[in-house]
Amino acid sequence: MRLALKIWRQDRPQAKGQMVRYDIDGVSEDSSFLEMLDLLNEQLIAKGEEPVAFDSDCREGICGQCGVVINGEAHGPERTTTCQLHMRSFKDGDEIVVEPWRADPFPVLKDLVVDRSAFDRIIQAGGFISANTGSAPDAHATPVPKEHADRAFMAAECIGCGACVAACPNGSASLFMGAKITHLGELPQGQPERDARVVSMTAQHDAEGLGGCTNLGECTRACPKGIPLNVISQMNADLRHAGYGR
Amino acid sequence: MTDMLIEGLYREGEPIADTKAPAGDISQKWTTRQFEAALVNPANRRKLSVIIVGTGLAGAAAGATMGEAGYNVKSFCYQDSPRRAHSIAAQGGINAAKNYKGDGDSVHRLFYDTVKGGDYRSRETNVYRLAEVSANIIDQCVAQGVPFAREYGGLLDNRSFGGVQVSRTFYARGQTGQQLLIGAYQALERQIAAGTVQMYARHEMLELVVVDGVARGIIARDLVTGEIETHLADAVVLASGGYGNVFFLSTNAMGSNVTANWRAHRKGAYFGNPAYTQIHPTCIPQSGEHQSKLTLMSESLRNDGRIWVPKRAEDCDKDPREIPEEDRDYYLERIYPGFGNLVPRDIASRQAKNMCDEGRGVGPEVDGVRRGVYLDFADAIGRLGEEAVRSKYGNLFDMYERITGENPYEVPMRIYPAVHYTMGGLWVDYDLQSTIPGLFVTGEANFSDHGANRLGASALMQGLADGYFVLPNTIRDYLAKGRSRRSARTTPPSSRPTSRSPTGWSGCCRSTAAARWTPSTRPWARSCGRSAAWNAPRRVCARPSTRSASCAPSSGATCGSWAPRTRSTSPWRRPAGWPTSSSWAS
């Protein structure tokens, strides 16, 4: 396949960036999107040019480290991660526009690499159950009804890639946050800290400069794990309860 | 230890044995060791610091636990967040001797199965301890909110896994590793918020700092600014995973490049059982030169799929559906009629390679050889119906289709073995301390628990056992006895640098970048991985020899080093520009 790539190049966090066009030939349609970028980088290095910086690690769609905006869509045209997007989703001769996640709280570090540490700080604010090692009761001491366990699991599938923020016109991380609040709030172990959790996580979310949710649903459409929009309703309900009592 | 490099590659180590496991009955050793290991009182813990490299199950769990105990922890990972570590990719489950099914499981049976599964080459004292703490892991993870699969009554569900006759595997659909890692990550983030753990993400360890023979810190590079930093501590823990990527293509993450372990080894830490690499038989084959990594599919596929290759090499590029039954070679069913397609992992892997080496492989040619065999579900679909097959394996079939673009309900899948896990690693004693005092090694990075073969669902168990329960209880003995502080008093690190200094490392990185041995590192890694590892002449298991640094007959950890029976006629040659061993042995 022959492709025309337009890629965001930015040298440093403070530097001014620009779109740069690269023509690339000999791309296998069996290669993944990131392997296509690997090939481009091989060619750039051979020419003595700076390779395009992008994030990736597991390359099997579970670690959440990769993610770029492809032709205006977070993770591109398929509902999967960038590493699991394959070039057969494109046609020979296509022009592909590649940009980093676009959101103020995710500043660009270089080219397509952004700083998502805001997500870690939201988890630090309360996205956990306080259970010191060694203090746990027997695992069967607290039965969890299957439907609660299944819903917690569904929400816990979030990989923290940030596509929801990149897709949201408001730059909101409500889907990410709602997923964690639903995961922990569905379980009996998560009840003691449930109110404090939602209050401090949402406060941290706003402090990071992430936007408010207006229920547009772009986040859930872009989510490679299909986290549903109702986790945001759960978060809002929990927040209301935390203020006014359950 | 001799100074001479054998074949220019490695040094012969002295025979070495564990001295930390207490005497007495194996079932009492861990209790005794926990009692005998010195304590650090809570007021003194905040004066002590520990560096932990890696934030997978072993690293994140250790970081969280040490932080909760009140030590100063510095945690390092090369990814942008500790939650990305490759433990996250584990699918199957985690073993624990809970006996919730009442099917006769026990600590002793888990211990026995693990030792037997590892061909009696693991260290039995360590394995017994692993089995003992396995039940605590499940309790801990449930308390953290890990959403394990449950039955309708609300209790935890179990399934059985290869090589055992009891149901002791706890799981969270096909994402057990993800859920366990997120649990450990959340515990770690909680300690970061509490100020006990300082997180250094996007940092790569370049060197171990050893002062007067004692590990005192690391040199790391900030991957964003490029700055090279020195970090000192009272002890260093490596939880940086295995070395599967030396084979170039493996199921490991792209960044898991074994630098940390390699540097520690070059600094004198012994390496045990390097040949013990697990090759997983059911991975998606390589589709071309562009490929950056391999993807594993659950071994459960072999329960219903039939593995075959064409009998004649000239049929290999035909549409498999047009090859009649009589021209197909169901080679596992032919060679091992008793086990058929369910032969153990190593046999299934070896025979697949043999078939492809004979020229009967299928799929795209890579380096002139077709490396793939068919895994055919036509019989199963005929017998059970497509719906039943979909409900059992739907997610795996979807994953296969996304990666290959082929519909496995209509065309047989193609599979090929891939490097998956390394049982070998840095040598450790019962306390998980390496041969460098103050350097501890946990999880896949060490060598002790799986012998020659790891059983399914045991990697997650070992990572969390080491991180939550073993290391925090053994490292305190070292910290309490204050060896590092004594040596720190007599030899401040600044005055006695035995490592290359940060400035030296900057120069080294600059000259490496300037040297431009090859256009990029990828072709280099590819040629090393292919020629040194994958396509090396067939090696056979020799008698346990003294060549490996890890022989410990008295501890039950007899090492089997793998050596060529006859000298290879085509010795491995270094690629042009390969640095000499002396330039590495700083």
CSV table of C-alpha atoms in Angstrom, one decimal, chain B residues 257-519:
chain,number,residue,atom,x,y,z
B,257,ASN,CA,14.1,-5.2,27.0
B,258,VAL,CA,15.7,-6.7,30.1
B,259,THR,CA,18.2,-3.9,30.5
B,260,ALA,CA,17.9,-3.8,34.3
B,261,ASN,CA,18.6,-7.5,34.8
B,262,TRP,CA,21.4,-7.4,32.2
B,263,ARG,CA,23.1,-4.5,33.9
B,264,ALA,CA,22.8,-6.2,37.3
B,265,HIS,CA,24.3,-9.4,35.8
B,266,ARG,CA,27.2,-7.4,34.3
B,267,LYS,CA,27.7,-6.0,37.8
B,268,GLY,CA,28.2,-9.5,39.2
B,269,ALA,CA,24.7,-10.8,40.0
B,270,TYR,CA,24.6,-14.5,39.0
B,271,PHE,CA,22.1,-15.5,36.4
B,272,GLY,CA,20.3,-18.9,36.8
B,273,ASN,CA,18.9,-21.3,34.2
B,274,PRO,CA,19.0,-18.9,31.2
B,275,ALA,CA,17.9,-21.7,28.8
B,276,TYR,CA,14.6,-22.2,30.6
B,277,THR,CA,12.3,-20.3,28.3
B,278,GLN,CA,8.7,-21.2,27.9
B,279,ILE,CA,7.5,-21.4,24.3
B,280,HIS,CA,3.8,-21.2,24.0
B,281,PRO,CA,2.3,-23.2,21.2
B,282,THR,CA,-0.8,-21.3,20.2
B,283,CYS,CA,0.2,-17.8,19.1
B,284,ILE,CA,-0.7,-16.0,15.9
B,285,PRO,CA,2.0,-16.5,13.4
B,286,GLN,CA,4.2,-13.8,12.0
B,287,SER,CA,2.7,-12.3,8.9
B,288,GLY,CA,5.7,-10.5,7.5
B,289,GLU,CA,8.9,-8.5,8.1
B,290,HIS,CA,7.0,-5.6,9.5
B,291,GLN,CA,5.9,-7.5,12.6
B,292,SER,CA,6.8,-6.0,15.9
B,293,LYS,CA,5.5,-8.6,18.3
B,294,LEU,CA,3.5,-11.8,18.6
B,295,THR,CA,0.1,-12.3,20.2
B,296,LEU,CA,-0.9,-15.2,22.3
B,297,MET,CA,-4.2,-17.0,22.2
B,298,SER,CA,-5.4,-19.1,25.0
B,299,GLU,CA,-4.3,-22.7,25.0
B,300,SER,CA,-7.8,-23.8,25.6
B,301,LEU,CA,-8.2,-23.7,21.8
B,302,ARG,CA,-6.5,-27.0,21.6
B,303,ASN,CA,-9.4,-28.6,23.4
B,304,ASP,CA,-11.5,-28.5,20.3
B,305,GLY,CA,-9.2,-27.6,17.4
B,306,ARG,CA,-7.3,-30.2,15.4
B,307,ILE,CA,-3.8,-29.3,14.4
B,308,TRP,CA,-2.5,-30.3,10.9
B,309,VAL,CA,-0.2,-29.5,8.0
B,310,PRO,CA,-0.4,-30.8,4.4
B,311,LYS,CA,1.3,-34.1,3.8
B,312,ARG,CA,3.0,-32.7,0.7
B,313,ALA,CA,5.0,-29.5,0.7
B,314,GLU,CA,3.5,-28.6,-2.7
B,315,ASP,CA,0.1,-28.3,-1.1
B,316,CYS,CA,1.2,-25.7,1.4
B,317,ASP,CA,0.0,-22.7,-0.6
B,318,LYS,CA,-3.3,-24.2,-1.5
B,319,ASP,CA,-6.6,-23.1,0.1
B,320,PRO,CA,-6.8,-25.5,3.1
B,321,ARG,CA,-10.4,-26.2,2.5
B,322,GLU,CA,-9.5,-27.8,-0.8
B,323,ILE,CA,-7.0,-30.2,0.6
B,324,PRO,CA,-8.8,-33.5,1.1
B,325,GLU,CA,-8.6,-35.4,4.4
B,326,GLU,CA,-6.2,-38.0,3.0
B,327,ASP,CA,-3.7,-35.4,2.2
B,328,ARG,CA,-3.7,-33.8,5.6
B,329,ASP,CA,-1.2,-34.8,8.3
B,330,TYR,CA,-2.7,-34.5,11.8
B,331,TYR,CA,0.7,-34.9,13.1
B,332,LEU,CA,0.1,-34.7,16.9
B,333,GLU,CA,-2.7,-37.3,16.6
B,334,ARG,CA,-0.4,-39.4,14.5
B,335,ILE,CA,2.7,-39.2,16.7
B,336,TYR,CA,1.0,-39.1,20.1
B,337,PRO,CA,-2.2,-41.0,19.7
B,338,GLY,CA,-2.7,-41.1,23.5
B,339,PHE,CA,-2.7,-37.3,23.9
B,340,GLY,CA,-3.5,-36.1,20.5
B,341,ASN,CA,-3.8,-32.3,20.2
B,342,LEU,CA,-3.5,-31.9,24.0
B,343,VAL,CA,0.1,-32.8,24.3
B,344,PRO,CA,2.1,-30.6,26.7
B,345,ARG,CA,3.1,-27.1,25.6
B,346,ASP,CA,6.7,-28.0,24.8
B,347,ILE,CA,5.9,-31.0,22.7
B,348,ALA,CA,3.2,-29.1,20.7
B,349,SER,CA,5.7,-26.3,20.1
B,350,ARG,CA,8.6,-28.4,19.1
B,351,GLN,CA,6.6,-30.5,16.6
B,352,ALA,CA,5.1,-27.4,15.0
B,353,LYS,CA,8.7,-26.1,14.4
B,354,ASN,CA,9.7,-29.5,13.1
B,355,MET,CA,6.9,-29.5,10.5
B,356,CYS,CA,7.8,-26.0,9.3
B,357,ASP,CA,11.5,-26.9,9.2
B,358,GLU,CA,10.5,-29.8,7.0
B,359,GLY,CA,9.0,-27.4,4.6
B,360,ARG,CA,5.4,-28.2,5.4
B,361,GLY,CA,4.5,-25.0,7.2
B,362,VAL,CA,1.6,-22.9,5.9
B,363,GLY,CA,0.8,-19.2,5.6
B,364,PRO,CA,3.1,-16.3,4.4
B,365,GLU,CA,6.8,-17.0,4.0
B,366,VAL,CA,9.1,-15.2,6.4
B,367,ASP,CA,12.8,-15.5,5.6
B,368,GLY,CA,11.9,-18.1,3.0
B,369,VAL,CA,10.1,-20.5,5.4
B,370,ARG,CA,6.4,-20.7,6.1
B,371,ARG,CA,6.0,-20.7,9.8
B,372,GLY,CA,2.5,-21.7,10.7
B,373,VAL,CA,0.4,-24.8,11.2
B,374,TYR,CA,-3.4,-25.1,10.9
B,375,LEU,CA,-5.7,-25.3,13.9
B,376,ASP,CA,-8.9,-26.5,12.4
B,377,PHE,CA,-12.3,-26.1,14.0
B,378,ALA,CA,-14.3,-27.6,11.2
B,379,ASP,CA,-14.9,-30.8,13.1
B,380,ALA,CA,-15.9,-29.0,16.2
B,381,ILE,CA,-18.3,-26.7,14.3
B,382,GLY,CA,-19.8,-29.8,12.6
B,383,ARG,CA,-20.1,-31.6,16.0
B,384,LEU,CA,-21.2,-28.8,18.3
B,385,GLY,CA,-22.5,-26.2,15.9
B,386,GLU,CA,-21.1,-22.7,15.2
B,387,GLU,CA,-23.0,-21.1,18.0
B,388,ALA,CA,-21.5,-23.4,20.6
B,389,VAL,CA,-18.0,-22.8,19.3
B,390,ARG,CA,-18.7,-19.1,19.3
B,391,SER,CA,-19.9,-19.1,22.9
B,392,LYS,CA,-16.8,-20.9,24.0
B,393,TYR,CA,-14.1,-19.2,22.0
B,394,GLY,CA,-15.8,-16.1,20.5
B,395,ASN,CA,-13.5,-13.5,21.9
B,396,LEU,CA,-10.4,-15.5,20.7
B,397,PHE,CA,-11.9,-15.9,17.2
B,398,ASP,CA,-12.6,-12.1,17.1
B,399,MET,CA,-9.0,-11.3,18.2
B,400,TYR,CA,-7.7,-13.7,15.5
B,401,GLU,CA,-9.9,-12.1,12.8
B,402,ARG,CA,-8.9,-8.6,13.8
B,403,ILE,CA,-5.2,-9.4,13.6
B,404,THR,CA,-5.1,-11.7,10.5
B,405,GLY,CA,-8.2,-10.5,8.6
B,406,GLU,CA,-9.3,-14.1,8.2
B,407,ASN,CA,-12.5,-15.6,9.5
B,408,PRO,CA,-11.6,-18.7,11.6
B,409,TYR,CA,-15.2,-20.0,11.4
B,410,GLU,CA,-14.6,-20.6,7.7
B,411,VAL,CA,-10.8,-21.0,7.2
B,412,PRO,CA,-8.6,-22.9,9.7
B,413,MET,CA,-6.7,-20.7,12.0
B,414,ARG,CA,-2.9,-20.6,11.6
B,415,ILE,CA,-0.8,-20.9,14.7
B,416,TYR,CA,2.9,-21.0,15.6
B,417,PRO,CA,4.8,-21.2,18.8
B,418,ALA,CA,6.2,-18.0,20.4
B,419,VAL,CA,8.5,-17.1,23.3
B,420,HIS,CA,6.2,-16.3,26.2
B,421,TYR,CA,7.8,-16.5,29.6
B,422,THR,CA,11.3,-17.0,31.0
B,423,MET,CA,11.6,-19.3,34.0
B,424,GLY,CA,15.3,-18.4,34.3
B,425,GLY,CA,16.5,-15.1,35.7
B,426,LEU,CA,18.8,-13.6,38.3
B,427,TRP,CA,19.8,-16.1,41.0
B,428,VAL,CA,18.3,-15.4,44.4
B,429,ASP,CA,18.4,-17.0,47.8
B,430,TYR,CA,15.4,-17.8,49.9
B,431,ASP,CA,15.2,-14.2,50.9
B,432,LEU,CA,15.0,-13.2,47.2
B,433,GLN,CA,18.4,-11.6,47.5
B,434,SER,CA,20.8,-11.9,44.6
B,435,THR,CA,24.6,-12.6,44.8
B,436,ILE,CA,25.1,-8.8,45.2
B,437,PRO,CA,24.1,-7.9,48.8
B,438,GLY,CA,21.3,-5.4,48.9
B,439,LEU,CA,20.0,-6.4,45.4
B,440,PHE,CA,16.7,-8.2,45.6
B,441,VAL,CA,15.0,-9.7,42.6
B,442,THR,CA,11.2,-10.6,42.4
B,443,GLY,CA,8.7,-12.0,40.0
B,444,GLU,CA,9.7,-13.2,36.5
B,445,ALA,CA,13.0,-11.5,36.9
B,446,ASN,CA,14.3,-14.1,39.3
B,447,PHE,CA,14.9,-17.8,38.7
B,448,SER,CA,13.7,-19.9,41.6
B,449,ASP,CA,10.1,-20.9,41.5
B,450,HIS,CA,9.2,-22.6,38.2
B,451,GLY,CA,12.1,-24.8,37.4
B,452,ALA,CA,12.2,-25.9,33.7
B,453,ASN,CA,8.6,-25.2,33.0
B,454,ARG,CA,6.0,-22.9,34.5
B,455,LEU,CA,2.4,-24.2,35.0
B,456,GLY,CA,-0.4,-22.1,33.7
B,457,ALA,CA,-1.7,-19.4,36.1
B,458,SER,CA,1.4,-19.6,38.2
B,459,ALA,CA,3.1,-16.4,36.9
B,460,LEU,CA,0.5,-14.1,38.5
B,461,MET,CA,0.7,-16.1,41.7
B,462,GLN,CA,4.5,-15.7,41.9
B,463,GLY,CA,4.5,-12.0,41.1
B,464,LEU,CA,2.0,-11.2,43.8
B,465,ALA,CA,3.4,-13.6,46.3
B,466,ASP,CA,6.9,-12.1,46.0
B,467,GLY,CA,5.5,-8.5,46.0
B,468,TYR,CA,2.9,-8.6,48.8
B,469,PHE,CA,4.1,-11.3,51.1
B,470,VAL,CA,7.7,-12.5,50.6
B,471,LEU,CA,9.9,-9.6,49.8
B,472,PRO,CA,8.5,-7.2,52.5
B,473,ASN,CA,9.2,-9.9,55.1
B,474,THR,CA,12.7,-10.9,53.9
B,475,ILE,CA,14.1,-7.5,53.0
B,476,ARG,CA,13.6,-6.2,56.5
B,477,ASP,CA,16.2,-8.6,57.8
B,478,TYR,CA,18.7,-7.0,55.5
B,479,LEU,CA,17.6,-3.5,56.3
B,480,ALA,CA,17.5,-4.1,60.0
B,481,LYS,CA,21.0,-5.4,60.1
B,482,GLY,CA,22.1,-2.2,58.6
B,483,ARG,CA,24.8,-3.5,56.3
B,484,SER,CA,24.1,-0.7,53.8
B,485,ARG,CA,24.2,2.0,56.4
B,486,ARG,CA,27.5,0.8,57.8
B,487,SER,CA,29.0,0.7,54.4
B,488,ALA,CA,27.5,4.1,53.7
B,489,ARG,CA,29.2,5.5,56.7
B,490,THR,CA,32.6,4.2,55.9
B,491,THR,CA,32.3,4.9,52.2
B,492,PRO,CA,30.1,7.7,51.0
B,493,PRO,CA,29.0,6.8,47.5
B,494,SER,CA,30.2,10.1,46.1
B,495,SER,CA,33.8,9.3,47.0
B,496,ARG,CA,33.9,5.7,45.9
B,497,PRO,CA,32.1,5.4,42.6
B,498,THR,CA,32.4,1.9,41.4
B,499,SER,CA,29.8,2.5,38.7
B,500,ARG,CA,30.2,4.7,35.7
B,501,SER,CA,29.1,8.1,36.9
B,502,PRO,CA,26.1,9.9,35.5
B,503,THR,CA,28.4,12.1,33.4
B,504,GLY,CA,30.1,9.0,32.2
B,505,TRP,CA,26.7,7.6,31.2
B,506,SER,CA,25.8,10.8,29.3
B,507,GLY,CA,28.9,10.4,27.3
B,508,CYS,CA,28.2,6.8,26.7
B,509,CYS,CA,24.7,7.5,25.5
B,510,ARG,CA,26.0,10.3,23.3
B,511,SER,CA,28.7,8.2,21.7
B,512,THR,CA,26.2,5.3,21.3
B,513,ALA,CA,23.9,7.7,19.4
B,514,ALA,CA,26.7,9.1,17.4
B,515,ALA,CA,28.3,5.8,16.5
B,516,ARG,CA,25.3,4.8,14.2
B,517,TRP,CA,26.4,1.1,14.1
B,518,THR,CA,23.3,0.4,12.0
B,519,PRO,CA,20.6,2.7,10.8
